[in-house]
Amino acid sequence: MIKVEHIVKQFNKLKAVNDVSLEIKKGEIVCLIGPSGSGKSTVLRCINGLEIPEEGQIYIENQLFNSNNKEEYTKLRSKMGFVFQHFNLFPNMTVLENLTLAPIQVMKKTPEEAQKIACQYLERVGLLEKKDEYPNKLSGGQKQRVAIARSLCMNPEIMLFDEPTSALDPEMVIEVLEVMQELAKEGMTMIVVTHEMGFARTVADRVIFLEDGQIIEESQSEEFFSNPKTERAKIFLNKVMH
Amino acid sequence: MFSAFDQIFTPENLLFLLKGALISLGIAGLSLLFGLILGILGASAKISKNVVLRAIGNVYVEVIRGTPMLLQIMIIFNVVPIIITQLTGQVFRMNYYLIGVIAMSINSGAYTTELIRSGINGVDKGQWEACETLGLSRWQTMKLVVLPQAFKRIVPPLVSEFITLIKDSSLISTIGAVELMNSARAIGNQYYEFMSPYCLAAVYYLVMTLTISFIAKKIERKLAESD
């Protein structure tokens, strides 16, 4: 479904992503893990087009993801939902307005239709009663659940999560992970950049371990955690599992 | 010092000063309005991707902010009549108020350009990214998400700009416009005593500026509620 071939992304002189290739199948849940600055978020942002790699190609459903071909690019992009570390909800709109903005503006749905769908997704993330609140009245965990619902309203086939729980207080991590787990069960294709090793181990099908902009190890998640092959993965796991 | 205060402190003179004050307020208000329009254009130029537009925006802001307003008024005072005469072929009858509004609008526009630009830039770039991932166009993002948030940051400094304009409108007394400053001077000339009318003018200025900043504080508090 997604194929990344030899992408390179530089910031100034630093190669944040250095020759990364990977493939994600439909329905698969893949976690990108690694130390800070390993380039995992940048890989994810390249897949969505938030960063444009200098070298290499990305294919979405066998079609070249190329920003020069505007129409095709927009179409491919609309297949992907993106969840940010810092939620990026629109503070000037209510929860419901946050969810209906893009369906009305981009998919040209009627407000009634958009609201109906938005309410369904809010119900699913357990926040229907907050629909008329402004984001500043929500807790971090609630904000992130709203952000996930907002992405789902665009009916994506792939969900990309960029450290969705890293900005949350510890007691709120679980409610967000539960929503993601729910999505995984329904067969959503997901790529998750995360520091939540428990989630990676139990929910992900596959784990990709990056360091210094390169893929160091890639294996089935259970195997990665119980029997890491590379020395660097072992060192990393020793540091984060305690 | 206030030798003629009793003669000066009459309803007629107070009314005369009030008329001047209203003219000052009107000139400042119009300048703020046209300055806002110029500011929107200027800010659009400064954040556009077009290099030429950006350069024009930069030159406008730097030239205006780097030179005294009094000098700008003098230049407009000399240049505008020539241009209008050239265009219409008829001798232009000088309107001091019009010249004042033109000069002050151009001046205010430069400051407003920066206010709007920094208001827009102050909106978190995550907002742009979120819109991008949801498929909104740049223009939709600007109109529906960024500008409404920028607006809140722009209103308070825009009110300060209004207050500055009220005070600076006294500068156009130098080209002969009879606003509050010149009205006070006229009374002074009449009674050969200037302290009384100038102090009265100060009171009028203060009533205007303090009232506006009081209203501004209320608006600010209101806007902060939804943060």
XYZ file of C-alpha atoms in Angstrom:
469
model
C 0.000 0.000 0.000
C 2.882 2.331 0.829
C 6.307 1.885 -0.630
C 9.213 4.118 0.292
C 12.346 3.812 -1.809
C 15.709 5.208 -0.764
C 14.489 8.546 0.554
C 16.962 11.138 1.798
C 15.936 14.270 3.684
C 18.435 16.872 4.798
C 18.041 19.759 7.205
C 20.897 22.153 6.527
C 23.827 19.757 6.266
C 22.366 17.136 8.566
C 20.902 14.059 6.946
C 17.828 13.476 9.092
C 16.773 10.587 6.875
C 19.530 8.794 5.050
C 18.489 6.235 2.456
C 15.385 4.732 4.041
C 13.259 2.158 2.238
C 10.226 0.413 3.630
C 6.956 -1.129 2.636
C 3.622 -1.180 4.410
C 0.849 -3.577 3.435
C -2.846 -2.909 3.667
C -4.167 -3.479 7.183
C -0.730 -3.627 8.663
C 0.224 -1.797 11.839
C 3.819 -0.700 11.901
C 5.623 1.161 14.664
C 8.645 3.309 13.965
C 10.816 3.456 17.047
C 14.240 4.753 17.913
C 16.030 7.391 19.952
C 15.202 11.103 19.554
C 16.710 12.536 16.423
C 16.747 9.167 14.708
C 14.641 10.489 11.842
C 11.504 8.470 12.523
C 9.178 11.472 12.583
C 10.787 12.832 9.436
C 10.134 9.552 7.608
C 6.491 9.773 8.619
C 6.248 13.412 7.554
C 7.783 12.544 4.182
C 5.165 9.846 3.628
C 2.447 12.446 4.121
C 4.173 15.200 2.151
C 4.742 17.527 5.090
C 8.402 17.207 4.166
C 9.609 16.682 0.620
C 12.575 14.293 0.424
C 15.514 15.395 -1.730
C 16.075 11.911 -3.100
C 14.096 8.739 -3.497
C 10.483 7.939 -4.295
C 7.337 7.247 -2.355
C 4.483 5.223 -3.816
C 0.973 5.238 -2.395
C -1.078 2.351 -3.787
C 1.470 1.927 -6.569
C 1.198 5.534 -7.645
C 4.131 7.888 -7.438
C 3.613 10.472 -4.696
C 4.924 13.567 -6.428
C 4.131 17.145 -5.434
C 4.624 18.377 -9.012
C 1.506 16.560 -10.161
C -0.907 18.615 -8.064
C -4.153 16.808 -8.758
C -2.827 13.289 -8.243
C -0.834 14.430 -5.217
C -3.884 15.896 -3.498
C -5.864 12.757 -4.227
C -3.207 10.455 -2.784
C -2.774 12.716 0.186
C -6.470 12.554 1.003
C -6.084 8.820 1.598
C -3.933 9.558 4.623
C -4.893 10.931 8.002
C -2.243 12.477 10.203
C -2.218 12.820 13.981
C 0.283 15.229 15.526
C 2.129 15.147 18.809
C 0.683 18.531 19.723
C -2.845 17.809 18.407
C -3.044 21.027 16.382
C -6.749 21.460 16.994
C -8.154 24.796 15.841
C -8.575 26.845 19.035
C -11.030 29.255 17.409
C -13.561 26.517 16.696
C -15.648 24.170 18.801
C -14.898 20.463 18.778
C -17.688 19.866 16.279
C -16.487 22.672 14.016
C -12.981 21.229 14.153
C -14.365 17.977 12.820
C -16.658 19.382 10.160
C -14.370 22.046 8.677
C -12.522 19.853 6.203
C -15.480 17.624 5.226
C -17.487 20.754 4.362
C -14.666 22.696 2.686
C -12.795 19.894 0.983
C -15.278 17.043 0.453
C -18.113 19.524 -0.150
C -20.438 17.781 2.252
C -23.470 19.642 3.544
C -23.135 20.861 7.147
C -25.853 18.436 8.296
C -24.143 15.494 6.670
C -20.735 16.506 8.041
C -22.158 16.945 11.530
C -23.805 13.559 11.454
C -20.544 11.847 10.561
C -18.591 13.957 13.059
C -20.954 12.953 15.847
C -20.516 9.295 14.970
C -16.745 9.581 15.293
C -16.994 11.633 18.476
C -19.198 8.907 19.897
C -16.556 6.359 18.999
C -13.787 8.226 20.800
C -16.180 8.776 23.700
C -16.420 12.544 23.486
C -19.830 13.246 21.995
C -20.852 15.285 25.040
C -17.913 17.651 24.399
C -18.985 18.579 20.887
C -19.809 22.203 21.688
C -16.759 22.844 23.866
C -13.705 24.756 22.716
C -10.429 22.793 22.666
C -8.931 24.816 25.535
C -11.545 23.282 27.833
C -10.347 19.737 27.093
C -7.603 17.686 28.709
C -4.620 16.591 26.623
C -5.970 13.091 26.194
C -9.343 14.425 25.097
C -7.692 16.792 22.635
C -5.793 13.964 21.035
C -8.937 11.834 20.781
C -10.689 14.759 19.083
C -7.717 15.097 16.722
C -7.985 11.419 15.827
C -11.724 11.789 15.222
C -11.037 14.843 13.059
C -8.706 12.808 10.873
C -11.189 9.949 10.630
C -13.897 12.298 9.377
C -11.942 12.565 6.129
C -12.378 8.833 5.686
C -8.672 7.956 5.347
C -7.360 4.534 4.370
C -4.098 4.997 6.214
C -3.537 6.677 9.563
C -0.181 8.187 10.414
C 0.552 8.946 14.059
C 3.493 11.160 15.006
C 4.225 10.500 18.688
C 0.543 10.826 19.589
C 1.063 10.339 23.316
C 4.393 12.093 23.887
C 2.860 15.407 24.927
C 0.386 13.831 27.338
C 0.405 13.445 31.075
C 1.047 9.795 31.933
C -2.487 9.114 33.142
C -3.931 10.209 29.795
C -1.788 8.041 27.582
C -3.972 4.991 27.987
C -7.211 6.570 26.726
C -5.497 7.572 23.481
C -3.832 4.189 23.047
C -7.198 2.501 23.540
C -8.706 4.492 20.713
C -5.774 3.546 18.502
C -6.078 -0.094 19.485
C -9.742 0.045 18.563
C -8.819 1.411 15.146
C -6.232 -1.310 14.684
C -8.826 -3.982 15.395
C -11.053 -2.572 12.696
C -8.321 -3.174 10.173
C -7.032 0.353 9.638
C -3.571 0.566 8.123
C -1.452 2.429 10.624
C 2.073 3.790 10.876
C 2.882 4.928 14.377
C 5.956 6.795 15.551
C 6.000 6.107 19.258
C 7.923 5.715 22.478
C 5.206 3.475 23.889
C 6.978 0.141 23.788
C 4.021 -1.670 25.300
C 1.809 -0.518 22.429
C 4.466 -1.420 19.863
C 4.815 -4.874 21.331
C 1.164 -5.788 21.696
C -0.591 -3.917 18.894
C 1.956 -3.560 16.094
C 2.525 -6.292 13.541
C 5.957 -5.045 12.755
C 8.547 -2.779 14.286
C 11.062 -0.684 12.405
C 13.988 0.535 14.483
C 15.816 3.617 13.253
C 18.953 5.378 14.361
C 20.835 8.274 12.752
C 18.416 8.418 9.861
C 18.783 4.796 8.894
C 16.833 1.614 9.434
C 18.879 -0.572 11.751
C 16.459 -3.403 12.285
C 13.069 -4.448 11.044
C 11.155 -7.450 12.326
C 7.899 -8.834 13.669
C 7.177 -6.966 16.843
C 7.178 -9.913 19.257
C 10.477 -11.081 17.863
C 11.997 -7.618 18.001
C 11.280 -7.251 21.665
C 12.110 -10.780 22.779
C 15.072 -11.366 20.523
C 16.571 -8.253 18.927
C 19.146 -9.081 16.293
C 21.370 -6.025 16.291
C 23.561 -4.706 19.066
C 22.145 -1.192 18.717
C 18.575 -2.371 19.106
C 19.605 -4.309 22.218
C 21.213 -1.212 23.733
C 18.151 0.885 22.905
C 15.734 -1.636 24.384
C 17.827 -1.927 27.519
C 17.529 1.807 27.987
C 13.775 2.069 27.420
C 12.482 -1.155 28.982
C 12.711 -1.071 32.703
C 0.651 81.917 33.239
C -3.090 81.380 33.019
C -3.786 85.127 32.950
C -6.696 84.956 30.486
C -8.215 81.695 31.730
C -11.498 83.315 32.750
C -12.008 84.888 29.334
C -10.980 81.723 27.539
C -13.052 79.273 29.591
C -16.343 80.029 27.849
C -18.867 77.673 26.220
C -18.031 79.111 22.779
C -14.323 78.396 23.121
C -14.946 74.950 24.603
C -17.212 74.166 21.694
C -14.607 75.459 19.273
C -12.043 73.117 20.819
C -14.553 70.259 20.752
C -14.997 70.789 17.032
C -11.228 70.625 16.641
C -11.107 67.480 18.744
C -13.764 65.813 16.590
C -11.781 66.702 13.474
C -8.658 65.169 15.033
C -10.647 62.073 15.918
C -12.114 61.883 12.415
C -8.734 62.239 10.729
C -7.237 59.599 13.016
C -10.207 57.282 12.421
C -10.069 57.600 8.634
C -6.293 57.151 8.678
C -6.672 54.027 10.781
C -9.237 52.638 8.333
C -7.238 53.351 5.171
C -4.065 52.348 6.998
C -5.713 49.021 7.774
C -6.478 48.490 4.091
C -2.877 49.364 3.191
C -1.717 47.133 6.020
C -3.669 44.152 4.686
C -2.165 44.743 1.237
C 1.299 45.280 2.722
C 1.146 42.168 4.881
C -0.106 40.098 1.927
C 2.857 41.365 -0.086
C 5.305 40.616 2.701
C 4.171 37.028 3.223
C 3.654 36.235 -0.456
C 5.938 33.879 -2.323
C 6.577 36.490 -5.004
C 10.006 38.090 -4.540
C 9.037 41.398 -6.163
C 5.924 41.808 -3.990
C 7.946 40.966 -0.905
C 10.548 43.561 -1.825
C 7.880 46.227 -2.359
C 6.370 45.411 1.020
C 9.749 45.606 2.723
C 10.742 48.902 1.128
C 7.375 50.452 2.023
C 7.608 49.460 5.661
C 11.258 50.356 6.124
C 11.060 53.735 4.379
C 7.964 54.852 6.278
C 9.077 53.588 9.653
C 12.555 55.007 9.165
C 11.537 58.594 8.454
C 9.667 61.156 10.592
C 5.936 61.486 10.069
C 6.285 65.269 9.916
C 8.620 64.912 6.945
C 6.173 62.536 5.240
C 3.365 65.037 5.736
C 5.490 67.803 4.194
C 6.380 65.647 1.211
C 2.766 64.623 0.571
C 1.747 68.269 1.058
C 4.092 69.270 -1.754
C 3.708 66.281 -4.040
C -0.016 65.533 -4.077
C -1.149 68.891 -5.516
C 1.415 68.557 -8.317
C 0.254 65.037 -9.180
C -3.425 65.979 -9.123
C -2.769 69.063 -11.236
C -0.861 66.932 -13.723
C -3.640 64.355 -13.894
C -6.644 66.639 -14.150
C -5.037 69.590 -15.894
C -6.708 71.895 -13.396
C -5.172 73.718 -10.493
C -5.812 71.712 -7.374
C -7.430 73.556 -4.515
C -5.595 72.486 -1.413
C -7.563 70.508 1.121
C -5.457 70.213 4.260
C -7.620 67.525 5.769
C -7.396 65.337 2.698
C -3.628 65.728 2.596
C -3.476 64.905 6.286
C -5.525 61.758 5.874
C -3.457 60.621 2.888
C -0.145 61.168 4.678
C -1.278 59.588 7.924
C -2.876 56.616 6.169
C 0.347 55.880 4.325
C 2.239 56.183 7.581
C -0.176 54.069 9.574
C -0.290 51.461 6.798
C 3.391 50.651 7.321
C 2.933 50.026 11.031
C -0.270 48.081 10.436
C 1.530 45.947 7.834
C 3.931 44.813 10.533
C 1.121 44.282 13.056
C -0.790 42.051 10.675
C 2.292 40.216 9.462
C 3.456 39.410 12.964
C -0.101 38.481 13.944
C -0.236 35.945 11.123
C 3.272 34.655 11.777
C 2.411 34.294 15.447
C -0.121 31.578 14.640
C 1.483 28.201 15.328
C 2.768 26.506 12.189
C 1.116 23.308 13.386
C -2.184 24.940 12.390
C -0.979 25.176 8.790
C 0.232 21.583 8.885
C -3.038 20.294 10.303
C -4.949 22.028 7.508
C -2.503 20.680 4.960
C -3.071 17.101 6.098
C -6.829 17.649 6.014
C -6.621 18.789 2.405
C -7.462 22.463 2.844
C -5.911 24.869 0.376
C -3.545 27.625 1.478
C -6.236 30.220 0.987
C -8.862 28.227 2.911
C -6.361 27.780 5.731
C -5.615 31.482 5.807
C -9.246 32.539 5.710
C -10.825 30.000 8.040
C -8.098 29.090 10.501
C -5.157 31.492 10.560
C -6.778 34.925 10.146
C -9.426 34.419 12.839
C -6.627 33.518 15.264
C -4.348 36.306 14.054
C -7.190 38.828 14.433
C -7.170 38.408 18.194
C -3.497 39.273 18.358
C -3.919 42.222 16.009
C -6.772 44.051 17.743
C -4.944 45.262 20.883
C -1.934 46.782 19.059
C -4.321 48.239 16.461
C -6.049 50.156 19.237
C -2.671 51.537 20.375
C -2.092 52.556 16.781
C -5.384 54.464 16.873
C -4.264 56.317 20.001
C -0.931 57.146 18.370
C -2.793 58.474 15.335
C -4.979 60.743 17.462
C -1.890 62.267 19.031
C 0.055 62.437 15.782
C -2.826 64.120 13.983
C -1.563 67.270 15.759
C 1.298 67.214 13.226
C -1.008 68.199 10.394
C -1.586 71.500 12.157
C 1.735 72.422 10.509
C 0.147 72.371 7.054
C -2.803 74.446 8.161
C -5.495 71.944 9.033
C -7.635 73.256 11.868
C -7.770 70.278 14.175
C -7.511 70.332 17.968
C -3.931 71.588 18.143
C -4.523 74.436 15.720
C -7.827 75.330 17.350
C -6.011 75.754 20.658
C -3.367 77.890 18.992
C -6.065 80.039 17.381
C -7.627 80.744 20.761
C -4.196 81.540 22.154
C -3.590 84.017 19.369
C -6.864 85.693 20.081
C -6.236 86.237 23.796
C -2.419 86.483 23.741
C -2.338 83.630 26.228
C -1.429 80.087 25.233
C -1.169 78.032 28.410
C -4.910 77.903 29.044
C -5.948 76.719 25.567
C -3.034 74.268 25.353
C -3.904 72.756 28.711
C -7.538 72.520 27.686
C -6.450 70.803 24.478
C -4.419 68.366 26.560
C -7.565 67.522 28.511
C -9.463 66.889 25.265
C -6.663 64.639 23.981
C -6.607 62.743 27.262
C -10.358 62.226 27.278
C -10.115 60.686 23.789
C -7.055 58.515 24.399
C -8.047 57.318 27.853
C -11.565 56.453 26.710
C -10.195 54.424 23.839
C -7.681 52.558 25.947
C -10.425 51.823 28.478
C -12.590 50.310 25.716
C -9.522 48.465 24.404
C -8.940 46.805 27.773
C -12.544 45.598 27.773
C -12.205 44.152 24.276
C -8.929 42.504 25.204
C -10.480 40.815 28.195
C -13.378 39.640 26.042
C -11.031 38.201 23.409
C -8.904 36.462 26.016
C -11.913 34.530 27.286
C -11.916 32.016 24.464
C -8.177 31.318 24.745
